[in-house]
Coordinates of C-alpha atoms in Angstrom, one line a residue:
M1 CA 0.0 0.1 -0.3
K2 CA 3.1 2.3 -0.6
N3 CA 0.9 4.5 -3.1
E4 CA -2.2 4.1 -1.6
K5 CA -4.2 6.9 0.0
R6 CA -5.3 5.2 3.4
R7 CA -9.2 5.8 3.5
Y8 CA -9.3 3.8 7.3
L9 CA -6.6 3.3 10.1
I10 CA -7.5 -0.2 10.3
N11 CA -8.3 -3.3 8.3
F12 CA -11.8 -4.5 9.2
S13 CA -15.3 -5.2 8.1
T14 CA -18.4 -4.2 9.4
Q15 CA -20.3 -7.3 9.0
S16 CA -17.4 -9.3 11.5
L17 CA -17.6 -6.5 14.0
A18 CA -19.7 -6.0 17.2
S19 CA -22.4 -3.0 15.9
S20 CA -24.7 -0.7 17.6
E21 CA -27.1 1.8 16.5
T22 CA -28.1 5.8 17.4
D23 CA -30.1 8.6 16.0
F24 CA -26.8 10.9 16.6
L25 CA -23.5 10.0 17.0
I26 CA -21.3 13.1 18.7
V27 CA -17.9 12.7 19.8
G28 CA -16.5 15.0 22.3
S29 CA -17.9 16.3 25.6
G30 CA -16.7 19.4 25.8
I31 CA -19.0 22.7 25.6
A32 CA -19.4 22.4 22.2
G33 CA -20.1 18.6 22.1
L34 CA -22.7 19.0 25.1
R35 CA -24.8 22.2 24.2
A36 CA -25.3 19.9 20.6
A37 CA -25.9 16.9 22.6
I38 CA -28.5 18.9 24.6
G39 CA -30.3 20.8 21.2
L40 CA -30.6 16.9 20.2
S41 CA -32.0 15.5 22.7
E42 CA -35.8 15.9 22.0
H43 CA -35.1 14.8 17.9
G44 CA -33.9 11.4 19.2
R45 CA -31.5 9.0 21.0
V46 CA -28.0 10.7 20.9
K47 CA -24.8 8.8 22.3
V48 CA -22.0 11.1 23.1
L49 CA -18.3 9.2 22.9
T50 CA -15.5 11.0 25.1
K51 CA -11.8 9.7 24.4
D52 CA -11.1 10.4 28.0
K53 CA -13.6 11.0 31.0
T54 CA -16.2 13.3 30.4
E55 CA -15.0 16.3 32.1
E56 CA -11.3 15.6 30.7
C57 CA -11.1 18.6 27.7
N58 CA -9.9 21.8 26.9
S59 CA -13.4 23.5 27.5
Y60 CA -13.0 22.1 31.4
L61 CA -9.7 24.3 31.6
A62 CA -11.0 27.8 30.1
Q63 CA -10.7 30.6 32.5
G64 CA -11.0 33.7 31.1
G65 CA -14.6 33.9 30.1
I66 CA -17.0 34.1 27.4
A67 CA -17.8 37.2 25.4
A68 CA -20.9 38.9 25.2
A69 CA -22.5 42.3 24.4
I70 CA -24.5 42.5 27.3
G71 CA -23.5 46.0 28.9
E72 CA -24.8 49.0 29.2
N73 CA -22.0 50.6 27.2
D74 CA -21.3 47.7 24.7
N75 CA -23.4 46.5 21.7
I76 CA -23.7 44.5 19.0
R77 CA -21.7 46.8 16.5
Y78 CA -19.1 47.1 18.9
H79 CA -18.5 43.5 18.9
V80 CA -18.5 42.8 16.0
E81 CA -15.6 45.2 14.9
D82 CA -13.7 44.0 17.5
T83 CA -13.8 40.6 16.1
L84 CA -13.1 41.8 12.8
K85 CA -10.2 44.0 13.2
T86 CA -8.3 41.2 15.6
G87 CA -8.9 38.4 12.5
V88 CA -7.0 40.8 9.8
G89 CA -8.8 40.9 7.0
L90 CA -9.8 37.4 6.9
C91 CA -13.4 37.0 9.5
S92 CA -16.1 35.8 7.7
E93 CA -18.8 38.7 8.4
A94 CA -21.8 36.9 8.5
A95 CA -20.3 34.0 10.8
V96 CA -19.5 36.8 13.0
S97 CA -22.3 39.1 12.8
L98 CA -24.3 35.6 13.4
L99 CA -21.6 34.7 16.5
V100 CA -22.3 38.3 18.4
K101 CA -25.9 38.3 17.6
E102 CA -26.6 34.9 19.5
G103 CA -24.2 35.6 22.2
P104 CA -26.9 37.1 24.9
R105 CA -29.4 34.1 24.0
Q106 CA -26.5 32.0 24.8
I107 CA -26.1 33.7 28.1
A108 CA -29.9 33.7 29.3
D109 CA -30.0 29.8 28.5
F110 CA -26.9 29.2 30.7
L111 CA -29.0 31.1 33.5
K112 CA -31.7 28.4 32.7
F113 CA -29.8 25.7 32.4
G114 CA -28.2 26.8 36.1
A115 CA -25.3 28.8 35.4
N116 CA -23.3 30.6 38.8
F117 CA -22.1 33.5 36.5
D118 CA -19.9 36.0 39.0
M119 CA -22.7 39.3 39.7
T120 CA -22.0 42.9 40.7
T121 CA -23.0 43.8 44.3
D122 CA -26.8 44.9 42.2
N123 CA -27.4 41.2 40.9
R124 CA -26.5 42.3 37.4
I125 CA -24.0 39.9 35.5
A126 CA -20.2 41.3 36.2
L127 CA -18.2 42.2 33.0
T128 CA -14.6 42.6 33.0
R129 CA -12.3 43.3 29.8
E130 CA -9.2 41.0 27.9
G131 CA -7.0 41.3 25.0
A132 CA -8.1 43.3 22.2
H133 CA -11.6 44.4 22.9
T134 CA -12.8 48.0 23.7
R135 CA -15.7 47.2 26.1
D136 CA -16.1 45.2 29.0
R137 CA -18.0 42.2 27.7
I138 CA -16.5 39.2 29.5
V139 CA -18.5 37.1 31.4
H140 CA -16.9 35.1 34.5
A141 CA -17.4 32.5 37.2
H142 CA -15.8 31.7 40.2
G143 CA -13.5 34.3 39.5
D144 CA -11.4 32.5 37.0
A145 CA -13.0 28.7 36.3
I146 CA -15.9 29.6 33.4
G147 CA -14.9 26.7 31.7
L148 CA -15.2 24.4 34.8
E149 CA -18.8 26.3 36.0
L150 CA -20.3 26.1 32.1
E151 CA -18.8 22.5 31.2
I152 CA -20.1 21.0 34.8
T153 CA -23.7 23.3 34.1
L154 CA -23.9 21.1 30.9
I155 CA -22.9 17.8 32.2
K156 CA -25.7 18.0 34.6
K157 CA -28.5 19.4 31.7
A158 CA -27.4 16.7 29.3
K159 CA -27.4 13.6 32.2
S160 CA -30.6 14.8 33.3
L161 CA -32.2 13.9 29.8
P162 CA -33.0 10.4 29.2
N163 CA -32.2 10.5 25.5
I164 CA -28.5 11.2 25.8
H165 CA -26.0 8.7 26.7
F166 CA -22.4 8.8 27.6
A167 CA -19.9 6.6 26.2
E168 CA -16.3 7.2 28.3
G169 CA -13.0 6.3 27.3
I170 CA -13.9 5.7 23.4
Y171 CA -12.3 6.1 20.7
L172 CA -13.0 7.1 17.5
V173 CA -10.9 5.6 15.0
D174 CA -12.5 6.5 11.7
I175 CA -16.2 7.9 10.3
L176 CA -17.8 4.9 7.9
T177 CA -19.4 6.9 4.9
D178 CA -21.1 5.3 1.8
D179 CA -21.2 7.7 -1.3
N180 CA -20.2 10.7 0.7
C181 CA -22.3 10.0 3.5
A182 CA -21.8 9.7 7.3
C183 CA -23.6 6.7 8.2
G184 CA -21.9 6.2 11.7
A185 CA -18.1 5.2 13.5
I186 CA -15.9 2.7 14.1
V187 CA -14.4 2.9 17.5
F188 CA -11.4 1.8 20.1
D189 CA -12.6 0.4 23.1
P190 CA -9.3 0.3 25.0
S191 CA -10.6 -1.6 28.3
I192 CA -11.3 -5.2 25.3
Q193 CA -8.5 -4.0 23.2
K194 CA -11.3 -4.1 20.1
C195 CA -13.0 -2.1 17.4
R196 CA -16.5 -1.9 16.9
V197 CA -19.3 0.0 14.7
I198 CA -21.7 2.4 15.7
Y199 CA -24.5 3.5 13.5
S200 CA -26.1 6.8 13.7
K201 CA -28.1 9.2 11.0
A202 CA -25.8 11.9 11.5
V203 CA -22.1 12.4 13.5
I204 CA -21.2 15.6 14.8
L205 CA -17.7 16.2 15.5
A206 CA -17.2 18.3 18.4
T207 CA -13.2 17.0 18.7
G208 CA -11.0 20.3 20.2
G209 CA -8.1 21.0 19.1
I210 CA -4.3 20.3 18.4
G211 CA -2.2 21.9 21.2
Y212 CA -0.7 19.1 22.2
L213 CA 1.1 18.6 19.3
F214 CA 3.4 21.2 20.3
Q215 CA 6.0 20.6 23.4
S216 CA 4.5 23.9 25.5
T217 CA 0.9 23.9 25.3
T218 CA -2.4 25.1 28.1
N219 CA -4.1 22.3 25.8
S220 CA -5.1 18.5 27.9
H221 CA -3.2 15.4 26.8
I222 CA -6.3 14.4 24.5
A223 CA -5.7 17.6 22.1
T224 CA -3.8 15.7 19.3
G225 CA -6.1 16.7 16.4
D226 CA -8.1 13.3 16.0
G227 CA -10.7 15.1 14.7
V228 CA -9.3 16.9 11.5
A229 CA -7.3 13.9 10.8
I230 CA -10.2 11.3 10.6
A231 CA -12.5 14.0 8.9
R232 CA -9.7 14.2 6.5
R233 CA -9.6 10.3 5.6
A234 CA -13.5 10.6 5.2
G235 CA -13.1 13.4 2.2
A236 CA -14.0 16.7 4.7
E237 CA -12.3 19.9 3.4
I238 CA -9.7 21.4 5.9
T239 CA -8.8 24.9 5.8
D240 CA -6.6 27.5 7.6
M241 CA -4.0 25.4 9.5
E242 CA -1.9 27.4 9.4
F243 CA -3.3 29.7 12.2
I244 CA -2.4 28.6 15.5
Q245 CA -2.9 30.9 17.9
F246 CA -0.4 30.9 21.2
H247 CA -1.5 32.1 24.8
P248 CA 1.2 34.9 25.5
T249 CA 0.9 33.9 29.6
T250 CA 1.4 30.5 31.2
L251 CA 3.3 30.3 33.9
Y252 CA 6.9 29.5 33.2
L253 CA 8.8 27.3 35.8
D254 CA 10.8 24.1 35.4
N255 CA 8.8 21.9 37.8
A256 CA 5.4 23.5 36.8
P257 CA 2.8 22.7 34.3
R258 CA 2.4 25.5 31.4
F259 CA -0.5 26.6 33.3
L260 CA -2.6 29.7 31.5
I261 CA -2.4 32.3 33.5
S262 CA -5.9 34.4 32.2
E263 CA -5.9 37.7 29.9
A264 CA -8.5 38.4 32.5
V265 CA -5.5 39.3 34.7
R266 CA -4.0 42.1 32.1
G267 CA -7.8 43.1 32.0
E268 CA -7.6 43.6 35.8
G269 CA -4.3 46.1 35.2
A270 CA -1.6 43.6 35.3
Y271 CA 1.5 44.5 32.8
L272 CA 4.4 42.6 31.4
L273 CA 7.7 43.3 32.3
N274 CA 11.1 41.8 31.1
A275 CA 14.2 40.6 32.8
N276 CA 15.3 44.1 33.6
G277 CA 12.2 45.3 35.4
E278 CA 10.4 47.6 32.3
R279 CA 7.6 47.5 30.6
F280 CA 7.7 46.5 26.7
M281 CA 4.6 46.6 25.2
T282 CA 3.6 50.8 25.5
G283 CA 5.1 51.3 22.5
V284 CA 4.3 48.3 20.5
H285 CA 0.6 48.7 20.6
E286 CA -2.4 51.2 21.3
M287 CA -3.7 48.4 23.5
A288 CA -0.8 48.1 25.5
D289 CA -0.6 44.5 27.2
L290 CA -4.3 43.8 26.3
A291 CA -3.2 43.9 22.3
P292 CA -3.8 41.1 20.3
R293 CA -2.3 37.7 21.6
D294 CA -0.6 37.4 18.4
I295 CA 1.2 40.8 19.1
V296 CA 1.9 40.3 22.5
S297 CA 3.7 36.5 21.8
R298 CA 5.8 37.7 19.4
E299 CA 7.2 40.5 21.3
I300 CA 7.6 38.4 24.2
L301 CA 9.9 36.5 22.1
K302 CA 11.6 39.6 21.6
Q303 CA 12.0 40.9 25.1
I304 CA 13.5 36.8 25.5
D305 CA 16.0 37.0 23.3
K306 CA 17.0 40.9 24.2
T307 CA 17.6 39.8 28.0
S308 CA 18.9 36.3 27.2
H309 CA 16.6 35.2 29.6
P310 CA 14.0 32.4 29.3
C311 CA 10.8 34.2 30.1
V312 CA 8.9 37.9 31.2
Y313 CA 6.9 38.4 34.1
L314 CA 3.5 39.3 34.7
D315 CA 3.2 41.8 37.6
I316 CA -0.4 42.8 39.2
T317 CA 1.5 43.5 42.7
H318 CA -0.3 47.1 42.7
R319 CA -3.5 45.6 43.1
D320 CA -4.9 44.5 46.7
A321 CA -4.5 41.0 48.0
D322 CA -7.7 40.4 48.9
F323 CA -9.6 41.4 45.2
L324 CA -6.4 39.3 43.2
K325 CA -7.6 36.1 45.7
A326 CA -11.2 36.8 45.2
R327 CA -11.4 37.1 41.6
F328 CA -8.3 34.5 40.3
P329 CA -8.9 32.3 42.9
K330 CA -7.8 29.1 40.8
I331 CA -4.5 31.4 39.2
Y332 CA -3.5 32.3 43.0
S333 CA -3.6 29.0 44.2
N334 CA -2.2 27.1 41.4
C335 CA 0.7 29.9 41.2
L336 CA 1.3 29.5 45.0
R337 CA 1.5 25.7 44.9
Y338 CA 4.8 26.5 42.8
G339 CA 5.8 29.0 45.1
I340 CA 4.8 32.7 43.9
D341 CA 2.3 34.4 45.5
I342 CA 1.1 36.8 43.0
T343 CA 0.0 39.4 45.5
T344 CA 3.7 40.3 46.0
T345 CA 5.6 38.7 42.8
P346 CA 5.6 39.1 39.6
I347 CA 4.4 35.6 37.6
P348 CA 7.3 34.3 35.2
V349 CA 5.4 33.6 32.0
K350 CA 6.1 32.7 28.1
P351 CA 3.7 31.8 25.4
S352 CA 2.3 28.1 24.4
A353 CA 0.4 26.5 21.9
H354 CA -3.4 27.7 22.3
Y355 CA -6.0 27.1 20.2
M356 CA -6.5 25.8 16.3
I357 CA -8.3 28.8 14.5
G358 CA -8.5 26.2 11.0
G359 CA -10.0 23.3 11.2
I360 CA -12.7 21.3 9.5
K361 CA -14.4 23.2 6.9
S362 CA -18.0 24.6 7.8
G363 CA -21.2 26.6 7.2
L364 CA -23.0 28.9 9.7
D365 CA -24.4 25.4 10.8
G366 CA -22.1 23.2 11.5
E367 CA -22.7 21.2 7.8
T368 CA -19.7 19.8 6.2
N369 CA -19.3 18.6 2.5
V370 CA -20.1 14.9 3.9
D371 CA -23.4 14.5 4.3
G372 CA -24.1 13.7 7.6
L373 CA -21.0 15.2 8.9
Y374 CA -21.4 18.4 11.1
V375 CA -19.1 20.2 13.2
C376 CA -18.6 23.0 16.0
G377 CA -15.9 24.0 18.4
E378 CA -12.4 24.0 18.0
S379 CA -12.4 21.5 15.5
A380 CA -14.8 23.3 13.0
C381 CA -13.6 26.6 10.6
T382 CA -16.6 29.0 9.9
Y383 CA -13.8 31.7 9.2
V384 CA -15.3 33.6 12.7
H385 CA -12.1 33.8 14.0
G386 CA -10.2 34.9 10.5
A387 CA -6.7 34.8 11.3
N388 CA -6.5 35.9 14.9
R389 CA -9.4 34.6 17.7
L390 CA -10.4 37.5 19.7
A391 CA -10.5 36.5 23.6
S392 CA -13.2 34.8 25.1
N393 CA -14.8 34.1 21.5
S394 CA -14.1 30.2 21.9
L395 CA -16.3 29.4 24.4
L396 CA -19.2 31.4 22.6
E397 CA -18.3 29.7 19.9
C398 CA -19.0 26.3 21.2
V399 CA -22.4 27.4 22.5
V400 CA -23.5 29.2 19.4
F401 CA -22.6 27.2 16.4
G402 CA -23.1 23.7 18.7
N403 CA -26.7 24.8 19.4
R404 CA -26.9 25.5 15.1
A405 CA -25.4 22.3 14.6
A406 CA -27.6 20.3 16.7
N407 CA -30.8 22.2 14.6
A408 CA -29.6 21.5 11.4
A409 CA -28.8 17.6 12.2
A410 CA -32.2 17.6 13.4
A411 CA -34.0 18.9 10.2
Y412 CA -31.0 16.4 8.2
V413 CA -32.3 13.3 9.8
K414 CA -36.2 13.6 9.5
G415 CA -37.3 10.6 7.4
K416 CA -34.2 8.8 7.4
T417 CA -33.0 5.7 9.1
A418 CA -29.3 4.8 9.9
K419 CA -27.5 3.2 6.7
K420 CA -26.0 0.0 8.2
I421 CA -23.5 -0.6 5.3
S422 CA -21.4 -3.2 4.3
A423 CA -18.0 -1.7 4.2
G424 CA -14.5 -2.9 5.3
C425 CA -10.7 -2.7 3.6
D426 CA -8.3 -5.4 3.8
Y427 CA -4.8 -3.3 3.2
K428 CA -1.5 -5.4 2.7
F429 CA 0.6 -3.7 5.3
Y430 CA 4.3 -3.7 6.1
K431 CA 5.9 -5.2 9.1
E432 CA 8.0 -3.1 11.6
P433 CA 10.8 -2.6 10.5
K434 CA 13.7 -4.6 12.7
G435 CA 14.7 -2.2 16.1
F436 CA 11.4 -0.9 15.7
S437 CA 8.4 -1.5 18.0
I438 CA 5.4 0.9 18.1
K439 CA 4.6 -0.3 21.5
I440 CA 8.2 0.6 22.5
H441 CA 8.9 3.6 20.8
G442 CA 5.7 5.3 20.2
E443 CA 5.5 7.8 23.2
R444 CA 9.3 8.9 22.2
I445 CA 8.0 9.9 18.6
I446 CA 5.0 11.9 19.8
N447 CA 7.8 13.8 21.8
E448 CA 9.6 14.3 18.5
I449 CA 6.4 15.2 17.2
R450 CA 6.2 17.5 19.9
R451 CA 9.6 19.0 19.9
C452 CA 9.5 19.7 16.2
S453 CA 6.2 21.2 16.1
W454 CA 7.0 23.9 18.7
E455 CA 10.7 24.3 17.0
N456 CA 9.5 24.9 13.8
L457 CA 5.8 25.5 13.6
G458 CA 5.3 27.7 16.4
I459 CA 5.4 31.6 17.4
V460 CA 8.1 32.9 14.6
R461 CA 8.2 30.5 11.2
C462 CA 10.4 30.3 8.1
A463 CA 10.9 28.1 5.3
E464 CA 14.0 26.5 6.6
G465 CA 11.7 25.0 9.7
F466 CA 9.3 24.1 6.8
S467 CA 12.0 21.9 5.4
A468 CA 12.6 20.3 9.2
V469 CA 9.1 19.3 8.9
E470 CA 9.4 17.8 5.9
R471 CA 12.3 15.7 6.8
F472 CA 10.8 14.6 10.0
V473 CA 7.6 13.6 8.7
E474 CA 9.3 11.7 5.7
K475 CA 11.6 9.6 8.3
Y476 CA 8.7 8.4 10.0
D477 CA 6.4 7.6 6.8
F478 CA 6.7 4.4 7.5
I479 CA 4.2 4.2 10.2
K480 CA 1.5 4.8 7.6
R481 CA 2.1 1.8 6.4
L482 CA 2.1 -0.4 9.1
E483 CA -0.7 -2.2 11.1
L484 CA -1.9 -0.3 13.4
S485 CA -4.1 -1.5 16.3
T486 CA -3.2 0.4 19.5
L487 CA -4.7 3.7 21.1
R488 CA -1.4 5.0 21.0
S489 CA -0.6 3.7 17.3
F490 CA -3.8 5.8 16.5
S491 CA -3.5 8.9 18.3
L492 CA 0.7 8.7 16.6
A493 CA -0.5 8.3 13.2
N494 CA -3.0 11.2 13.8
M495 CA -0.5 13.6 15.0
L496 CA 1.7 12.7 12.1
D497 CA -0.9 13.4 9.6
V498 CA -2.1 17.1 11.1
V499 CA 1.7 18.0 11.7
E500 CA 2.2 17.4 8.1
V501 CA -0.8 19.3 7.0
I502 CA -0.2 22.3 9.0
N503 CA 3.1 22.2 7.7
R504 CA 1.8 22.6 4.1
F505 CA -0.6 25.3 5.1
C506 CA 2.6 27.3 6.2
L507 CA 4.9 26.6 3.1
E508 CA 2.0 27.8 1.1
R509 CA 1.1 31.0 2.4
K510 CA 4.2 33.3 1.5
E511 CA 3.1 36.5 3.9
S512 CA 2.4 37.2 7.7
R513 CA -1.1 37.8 9.2
G514 CA -2.4 37.3 12.2
T515 CA -1.0 34.1 14.1
H516 CA 0.8 32.9 11.4
F517 CA 4.4 35.0 11.8
R518 CA 7.0 34.2 9.1
S519 CA 10.3 35.9 9.3
D520 CA 11.2 35.4 5.5
Y521 CA 7.5 36.6 5.0
P522 CA 7.0 39.4 7.9
A523 CA 4.6 41.6 5.8
V524 CA 0.8 41.2 5.5
D525 CA 0.4 40.9 1.8
D526 CA -3.1 41.3 0.8
A527 CA -3.0 41.4 -3.1
D528 CA -1.6 38.1 -2.9
F529 CA -2.6 36.2 -0.1
K530 CA -6.2 37.6 0.9
F531 CA -7.6 33.8 0.8
H532 CA -8.1 31.0 3.1
L533 CA -6.4 27.9 2.2
V534 CA -8.6 24.9 1.4
E535 CA -7.7 21.1 1.4
K536 CA -9.8 18.4 -0.1
N537 CA -8.7 14.9 -1.0
G538 CA -4.7 15.7 -0.6
K539 CA -5.8 19.0 -2.9
L540 CA -5.2 22.8 -1.9
S541 CA -7.4 25.5 -3.6
R542 CA -7.7 28.9 -2.7
L543 CA -11.0 30.4 -0.8
K544 CA -10.8 34.2 -1.4
V545 CA -12.4 36.7 1.0

């Protein structure tokens, strides 16, 4: 199968695998997947697959908040303008308008579901500001735990609905298709080390991002880009994969994970200092420390290079200690665990991979070019973020488009029955090379992937780095021709696939725009590159804005 495209990761026959059936199959239990599940619950049986535990997802880790134009001095137009400006010319105005207009209603729905947002003394929703926002419009909970609150609220709601069933620890291997129509999935159950089939009338991918492809990331270990790789094999269009957001401020200590220091800290007055104790953002951007994330991240790297010091510092010691403990309890306790008291000591920070802006190309209702396949949340790309995402628009995107994908999928399946197709494949796989075993060497290769991505596909990129990625992918190309049968081998194959795709997109865009910055092409080039890159079945095309 050296020159044969691998449609499925495994050899199988649907007739020989155990099978079950549902009306709607949702992959992912983050905020987008849960919102979709709740929306679909009145339309049929809903099965939600989770790669790990239900609460193990990037949504759970979100700190800052969810953006919504509900403040007295705010309106839809201001929020739209901030989003478009941050997206550097590549946002879909239709998607942005829809996102922002539906925001207030989604906040109201969460209140109905029982969410506990932080409130003012006069019982109004408390709002704060984050990077590139011109108004206070960030709704938060428990100070700095919005993701936890939204996730728990949605899980509680979903588990109260009899039509929603969760399957924890079940891994999506591939989407079953017939004549460009999604009709279910092949899944792997690690507890019994076997695959089985789930037939469904529609499939909704809410598989999250790709942060774990990078050595330094705010993301959970499950964020390996599976959804992108799986949808790509199924024939779905992939787009804008060169745009990956790096969060400027994550805790930088040798003995600590790259814990996110929310942008809301800067929204409450924190400022960045270099190793010499100098503020450096005031002369860089009109919004200074609250500039868009890509600008702040690149400037931090410049300061690190300038001072030959491994990080910069985020200082909020000028604020009242009791206020900080109440406003940022999670950040305060986590930093204190590693010896940093944020009320008295500036926080050592450095950028980390945070958010996939590109992904599986979808319309405003989550639809893809594969019939019956929908996508929402971080794994989707509706062009709502353009070349750079506005802070706290991500959770809003999850609930707005998760709900819209549910409505569209419900309409699609009316009058349909699940297609129990007879399908399979019988590739002639190669044996593992002498001295190599995925079981033994797989984890090492995953670490190499993460290091290679961080060094060559990170905040600052160039053609030389892209060549290094090409050589790396070629080195491990033989893995695509091996028989895969374990969770680690599936993840490894998907990670290699997604890294190759990201690299190809980066190489094609010979300019710098938003989160995609090339030192060999450092300027925005509207004349030649104001378009979206779209890949389908291995071929790249350009979609003009």
